GROMACS .gro file of C-alpha atoms in nm:
model
  304
    1MET     CA    1  10.558   9.030  11.199
    2ASN     CA    2  10.697   9.403  11.154
    3ALA     CA    3  10.876   9.530  10.855
    4GLU     CA    4  11.222   9.515  11.059
    5ILE     CA    5  11.175   9.188  11.199
    6LYS     CA    6  11.110   9.061  10.863
    7ARG     CA    7  11.412   9.190  10.711
    8GLY     CA    8  11.601   9.079  10.963
    9SER     CA    9  11.455   8.719  10.917
   10LEU     CA   10  11.560   8.733  10.566
   11GLU     CA   11  11.889   8.848  10.615
   12MET     CA   12  11.976   8.560  10.902
   13ILE     CA   13  11.807   8.317  10.663
   14ALA     CA   14  12.047   8.410  10.347
   15ALA     CA   15  12.381   8.457  10.601
   16MET     CA   16  12.286   8.092  10.722
   17LEU     CA   17  12.197   7.948  10.388
   18ILE     CA   18  12.547   8.057  10.246
   19SER     CA   19  12.710   7.949  10.540
   20GLY     CA   20  12.580   7.612  10.425
   21THR     CA   21  12.740   7.592  10.172
   22ILE     CA   22  13.092   7.673  10.273
   23GLY     CA   23  13.187   7.286  10.315
   24TRP     CA   24  13.118   7.256   9.941
   25PHE     CA   25  13.329   7.559   9.799
   26VAL     CA   26  13.626   7.455  10.044
   27LEU     CA   27  13.627   7.087   9.902
   28MET     CA   28  13.613   7.197   9.541
   29SER     CA   29  13.866   7.441   9.544
   30GLY     CA   30  14.119   7.145   9.545
   31GLN     CA   31  14.354   7.356   9.730
   32PRO     CA   32  14.524   7.290  10.052
   33VAL     CA   33  14.337   7.408  10.365
   34ILE     CA   34  14.614   7.661  10.478
   35ASN     CA   35  14.570   7.833  10.111
   36VAL     CA   36  14.166   7.834  10.142
   37VAL     CA   37  14.190   8.002  10.465
   38PHE     CA   38  14.462   8.248  10.379
   39TRP     CA   39  14.262   8.332  10.066
   40ARG     CA   40  13.946   8.334  10.225
   41CYS     CA   41  14.076   8.591  10.438
   42ALA     CA   42  14.264   8.814  10.200
   43VAL     CA   43  13.960   8.851   9.969
   44GLY     CA   44  13.737   8.905  10.267
   45ALA     CA   45  13.990   9.161  10.389
   46LEU     CA   46  13.961   9.360  10.092
   47VAL     CA   47  13.555   9.309  10.084
   48LEU     CA   48  13.553   9.419  10.467
   49LEU     CA   49  13.776   9.714  10.414
   50ALA     CA   50  13.566   9.876  10.178
   51ILE     CA   51  13.249   9.807  10.353
   52CYS     CA   52  13.411   9.979  10.698
   53GLY     CA   53  13.516  10.255  10.494
   54ALA     CA   54  13.154  10.334  10.345
   55LEU     CA   55  13.040  10.288  10.692
   56GLY     CA   56  13.294  10.511  10.857
   57GLN     CA   57  13.455  10.274  11.080
   58LEU     CA   58  13.806  10.344  10.990
   59ARG     CA   59  13.884  10.606  11.265
   60ARG     CA   60  14.094  10.595  11.559
   61ASP     CA   61  13.835  10.619  11.799
   62CYS     CA   62  13.637  10.319  11.707
   63LEU     CA   63  13.951  10.102  11.893
   64THR     CA   64  14.140  10.141  12.241
   65ARG     CA   65  14.440   9.937  12.273
   66VAL     CA   66  14.262   9.655  12.500
   67THR     CA   67  13.986   9.636  12.236
   68LEU     CA   68  14.227   9.601  11.950
   69LEU     CA   69  14.449   9.321  12.136
   70LEU     CA   70  14.105   9.144  12.211
   71ALA     CA   71  14.000   9.191  11.854
   72VAL     CA   72  14.332   9.026  11.760
   73ALA     CA   73  14.323   8.735  11.993
   74GLY     CA   74  13.969   8.673  11.850
   75GLY     CA   75  14.103   8.667  11.494
   76VAL     CA   76  14.370   8.414  11.581
   77ALA     CA   77  14.103   8.175  11.747
   78LEU     CA   78  13.867   8.216  11.444
   79VAL     CA   79  14.144   8.150  11.196
   80ILE     CA   80  14.249   7.829  11.373
   81ASN     CA   81  13.882   7.734  11.395
   82TRP     CA   82  13.890   7.776  11.037
   83LEU     CA   83  14.189   7.554  10.975
   84LEU     CA   84  14.045   7.264  11.185
   85LEU     CA   85  13.697   7.265  11.056
   86PHE     CA   86  13.802   7.277  10.672
   87ALA     CA   87  14.034   7.014  10.741
   88ALA     CA   88  13.760   6.804  10.903
   89TYR     CA   89  13.571   6.779  10.613
   90SER     CA   90  13.800   6.558  10.424
   91TYR     CA   91  13.824   6.293  10.718
   92ALA     CA   92  13.457   6.277  10.841
   93SER     CA   93  13.241   6.457  10.555
   94ILE     CA   94  13.088   6.804  10.593
   95SER     CA   95  12.754   6.678  10.785
   96ILE     CA   96  12.950   6.498  11.050
   97ALA     CA   97  13.226   6.788  11.104
   98THR     CA   98  12.907   7.031  11.111
   99ALA     CA   99  12.708   6.830  11.355
  100VAL     CA  100  13.012   6.785  11.621
  101TYR     CA  101  13.106   7.147  11.544
  102ASN     CA  102  12.779   7.271  11.693
  103THR     CA  103  12.895   7.184  12.039
  104GLN     CA  104  13.028   7.527  12.028
  105PRO     CA  105  12.783   7.664  12.269
  106PHE     CA  106  12.842   7.386  12.500
  107MET     CA  107  13.227   7.493  12.537
  108LEU     CA  108  13.158   7.860  12.531
  109VAL     CA  109  12.927   7.798  12.851
  110ALA     CA  110  13.213   7.574  13.031
  111LEU     CA  111  13.483   7.866  12.938
  112GLY     CA  112  13.228   8.112  13.060
  113ALA     CA  113  13.216   7.943  13.383
  114LEU     CA  114  13.546   7.913  13.395
  115PHE     CA  115  13.666   8.259  13.301
  116LEU     CA  116  13.395   8.482  13.364
  117GLY     CA  117  13.226   8.341  13.673
  118GLU     CA  118  12.906   8.260  13.474
  119LYS     CA  119  12.699   8.008  13.667
  120LEU     CA  120  12.627   7.658  13.563
  121THR     CA  121  12.263   7.594  13.637
  122ALA     CA  122  12.095   7.249  13.612
  123ARG     CA  123  11.946   7.315  13.285
  124LYS     CA  124  12.264   7.395  13.122
  125LEU     CA  125  12.426   7.096  13.248
  126LEU     CA  126  12.132   6.869  13.138
  127TRP     CA  127  12.152   6.997  12.775
  128LEU     CA  128  12.548   6.947  12.809
  129ALA     CA  129  12.472   6.604  12.897
  130LEU     CA  130  12.240   6.547  12.646
  131ALA     CA  131  12.477   6.680  12.380
  132PHE     CA  132  12.775   6.410  12.513
  133VAL     CA  133  12.531   6.117  12.432
  134GLY     CA  134  12.489   6.273  12.123
  135MET     CA  135  12.838   6.294  12.047
  136MET     CA  136  12.891   5.929  12.191
  137LEU     CA  137  12.634   5.821  11.897
  138VAL     CA  138  12.842   5.984  11.653
  139VAL     CA  139  13.191   5.850  11.765
  140LEU     CA  140  12.995   5.500  11.826
  141SER     CA  141  12.899   5.475  11.453
  142GLN     CA  142  13.236   5.518  11.311
  143PRO     CA  143  13.324   5.306  11.021
  144LYS     CA  144  13.448   4.939  11.072
  145GLN     CA  145  13.742   4.958  10.830
  146ALA     CA  146  14.094   5.024  11.053
  147GLY     CA  147  14.200   5.316  10.781
  148GLU     CA  148  13.844   5.457  10.762
  149GLN     CA  149  13.796   5.450  11.159
  150SER     CA  150  14.147   5.668  11.211
  151ASN     CA  151  14.036   5.902  10.947
  152TYR     CA  152  13.668   5.931  11.106
  153LEU     CA  153  13.773   6.004  11.438
  154MET     CA  154  14.072   6.259  11.334
  155GLY     CA  155  13.754   6.445  11.152
  156ILE     CA  156  13.569   6.402  11.506
  157LEU     CA  157  13.862   6.548  11.656
  158LEU     CA  158  13.924   6.827  11.416
  159SER     CA  159  13.563   6.917  11.445
  160LEU     CA  160  13.591   6.919  11.860
  161GLY     CA  161  13.912   7.155  11.807
  162ALA     CA  162  13.711   7.421  11.596
  163ALA     CA  163  13.430   7.415  11.786
  164PHE     CA  164  13.691   7.500  12.082
  165PHE     CA  165  13.842   7.790  11.934
  166TYR     CA  166  13.507   7.933  11.803
  167ALA     CA  167  13.418   7.920  12.181
  168LEU     CA  168  13.746   8.117  12.239
  169MET     CA  169  13.675   8.349  11.988
  170ALA     CA  170  13.325   8.389  12.100
  171LEU     CA  171  13.485   8.444  12.453
  172ALA     CA  172  13.692   8.759  12.336
  173ALA     CA  173  13.389   8.898  12.144
  174LYS     CA  174  13.196   8.929  12.479
  175ARG     CA  175  13.434   9.170  12.575
  176LEU     CA  176  13.408   9.377  12.267
  177LYS     CA  177  13.027   9.493  12.306
  178GLY     CA  178  12.960   9.841  12.151
  179THR     CA  179  13.269   9.824  11.873
  180PRO     CA  180  13.175   9.816  11.517
  181PRO     CA  181  13.117   9.423  11.417
  182HIS     CA  182  13.230   9.496  11.070
  183LEU     CA  183  13.563   9.645  11.195
  184ILE     CA  184  13.612   9.342  11.414
  185ALA     CA  185  13.562   9.113  11.140
  186LEU     CA  186  13.822   9.305  10.923
  187ILE     CA  187  14.074   9.294  11.194
  188GLN     CA  188  14.026   8.904  11.236
  189VAL     CA  189  14.054   8.823  10.901
  190THR     CA  190  14.380   9.071  10.869
  191VAL     CA  191  14.513   8.859  11.145
  192GLY     CA  192  14.473   8.563  10.950
  193VAL     CA  193  14.647   8.714  10.675
  194VAL     CA  194  14.962   8.773  10.861
  195MET     CA  195  14.981   8.471  11.018
  196LEU     CA  196  14.911   8.224  10.723
  197LEU     CA  197  15.128   8.440  10.485
  198PRO     CA  198  15.447   8.242  10.567
  199LEU     CA  199  15.274   7.923  10.491
  200VAL     CA  200  15.109   7.960  10.185
  201ASP     CA  201  15.178   7.756   9.887
  202PHE     CA  202  15.212   8.021   9.631
  203HIS     CA  203  15.295   7.772   9.354
  204ALA     CA  204  15.004   7.529   9.440
  205PRO     CA  205  14.838   7.459   9.105
  206ALA     CA  206  14.481   7.588   9.026
  207THR     CA  207  14.269   7.625   8.780
  208ALA     CA  208  14.013   7.925   8.716
  209GLY     CA  209  13.720   7.747   8.850
  210GLN     CA  210  13.940   7.676   9.181
  211TRP     CA  211  14.017   8.057   9.196
  212GLY     CA  212  13.692   8.099   9.141
  213MET     CA  213  13.593   7.882   9.427
  214LEU     CA  214  13.842   8.076   9.664
  215ALA     CA  215  13.719   8.430   9.561
  216THR     CA  216  13.377   8.332   9.655
  217LEU     CA  217  13.460   8.227   9.987
  218GLY     CA  218  13.625   8.584  10.017
  219VAL     CA  219  13.338   8.780   9.871
  220LEU     CA  220  13.027   8.584   9.939
  221HIS     CA  221  13.107   8.378  10.255
  222THR     CA  222  13.318   8.649  10.422
  223GLY     CA  223  13.247   8.972  10.308
  224LEU     CA  224  12.847   8.965  10.223
  225MET     CA  225  12.785   8.699  10.478
  226TYR     CA  226  12.898   8.912  10.733
  227VAL     CA  227  12.704   9.221  10.637
  228LEU     CA  228  12.377   9.016  10.640
  229LEU     CA  229  12.471   8.816  10.957
  230TYR     CA  230  12.511   9.131  11.173
  231GLY     CA  231  12.251   9.329  11.018
  232ALA     CA  232  11.977   9.077  11.110
  233ILE     CA  233  12.151   9.049  11.437
  234GLN     CA  234  12.098   9.427  11.518
  235LYS     CA  235  11.724   9.384  11.419
  236LEU     CA  236  11.626   9.040  11.560
  237PRO     CA  237  11.567   8.941  11.918
  238THR     CA  238  11.802   8.676  12.042
  239ASN     CA  239  11.544   8.384  12.076
  240LEU     CA  240  11.492   8.433  11.692
  241ILE     CA  241  11.858   8.446  11.614
  242GLY     CA  242  11.926   8.111  11.762
  243SER     CA  243  11.642   7.934  11.615
  244LEU     CA  244  11.711   8.060  11.263
  245SER     CA  245  12.084   7.966  11.349
  246PHE     CA  246  11.993   7.581  11.302
  247ILE     CA  247  11.939   7.634  10.910
  248TYR     CA  248  12.318   7.641  10.892
  249PRO     CA  249  12.377   7.280  10.967
  250ILE     CA  250  12.064   7.137  10.821
  251ALA     CA  251  12.169   7.344  10.468
  252ALA     CA  252  12.529   7.186  10.497
  253MET     CA  253  12.402   6.826  10.583
  254LEU     CA  254  12.148   6.886  10.276
  255VAL     CA  255  12.458   7.034  10.053
  256ASP     CA  256  12.691   6.706  10.163
  257ARG     CA  257  12.395   6.479  10.055
  258LEU     CA  258  12.326   6.636   9.736
  259ALA     CA  259  12.675   6.737   9.599
  260PHE     CA  260  12.884   6.418   9.740
  261GLY     CA  261  12.581   6.184   9.824
  262HIS     CA  262  12.681   6.142  10.188
  263ARG     CA  263  12.416   5.964  10.343
  264LEU     CA  264  12.437   5.979  10.770
  265VAL     CA  265  12.365   5.609  10.902
  266ALA     CA  266  12.107   5.558  11.178
  267LEU     CA  267  12.351   5.618  11.462
  268GLN     CA  268  12.514   5.932  11.300
  269PHE     CA  269  12.180   6.086  11.207
  270ALA     CA  270  12.019   6.007  11.575
  271GLY     CA  271  12.376   6.166  11.731
  272ALA     CA  272  12.376   6.466  11.518
  273ALA     CA  273  11.998   6.510  11.586
  274ILE     CA  274  12.050   6.485  11.956
  275ILE     CA  275  12.357   6.731  11.946
  276LEU     CA  276  12.122   6.967  11.742
  277LEU     CA  277  11.814   6.930  12.011
  278ALA     CA  278  12.098   7.001  12.283
  279ALA     CA  279  12.232   7.318  12.116
  280ALA     CA  280  11.862   7.454  12.052
  281GLY     CA  281  11.753   7.380  12.414
  282MET     CA  282  12.046   7.577  12.543
  283ASN     CA  283  11.976   7.867  12.312
  284LEU     CA  284  11.601   7.892  12.281
  285LEU     CA  285  11.447   7.736  12.626
  286GLY     CA  286  11.688   7.955  12.834
  287GLU     CA  287  11.556   8.263  12.587
  288ARG     CA  288  11.223   8.158  12.655
  289LYS     CA  289  11.258   8.162  13.034
  290VAL     CA  290  11.406   8.518  13.028
  291LYS     CA  291  11.089   8.605  12.903
  292LEU     CA  292  10.893   8.469  13.166
  293THR     CA  293  11.081   8.643  13.423
  294ALA     CA  294  11.067   8.999  13.281
  295THR     CA  295  11.004   9.248  13.537
  296PRO     CA  296  10.683   9.441  13.610
  297GLY     CA  297  10.841   9.736  13.470
  298GLY     CA  298  10.867   9.597  13.116
  299LYS     CA  299  11.244   9.519  13.143
  300GLN     CA  300  11.363   9.173  13.092
  301ALA     CA  301  11.570   9.002  13.368
  302SER     CA  302  11.919   8.863  13.274
  303GLU     CA  303  11.953   8.506  13.181
  304GLN     CA  304  12.078   8.258  13.479
   0.00000   0.00000   0.00000
């Protein structure tokens, strides 16, 4: 392993471990979801503004009108994604919300087929069917009491909605190749500030510790995490990025177990494992296939 791959791997691992603790900070902040997302965006915007300034990315030639509109649209989708996912934590636990949220690659595949003309291969449909089986197992394991049932199903629906809006954001990002990623992130969180400013409850009571949680979500989970993540993406091959990204759901489930004592029942565990397996198959085996179809000249063929 060369030095660049090693450094990129460490950055990716750190980014995924940081992401895995988001749920704990959200719940421990004790704030309404809108307030949590607003302050994450506001603090994150300040951090990313400093980063973009230091990298010399605050220039007019970095953006065209089209790329700006796409970045704004992606920002709207990202903020709605955060709102839905953070709300899901209180209904279905961090573990279940995170597992269901990892259906996002399949939603992106479906959107790509609908709007970008990407081909739906038999392999992709197989992994999609497997993910659906996992989803059904998670749904069937809902609690027996009526009140808990409705909360559980609401959590799953919120997580699915979050995954859908993340896929929309990723779809917009596909059109932003060549645009500095930190600048895209800055635009997205700035959009979040503008969107949520009229809805924030500035009078919501918060202790110093809760303000610390909100500040950490902005500085660590937004500013620093973006730097680590984009640094890793620039250094690592796609298959390694895909494999290391599964540290995030595993870390989130461990945090949920250790911090809140949430233990998955057999059907939940099986369903979550199948969803993650299907997502891994979609991301990793597809990349392996690309490598096997490399042309004699050394250039890899595009993924089918």
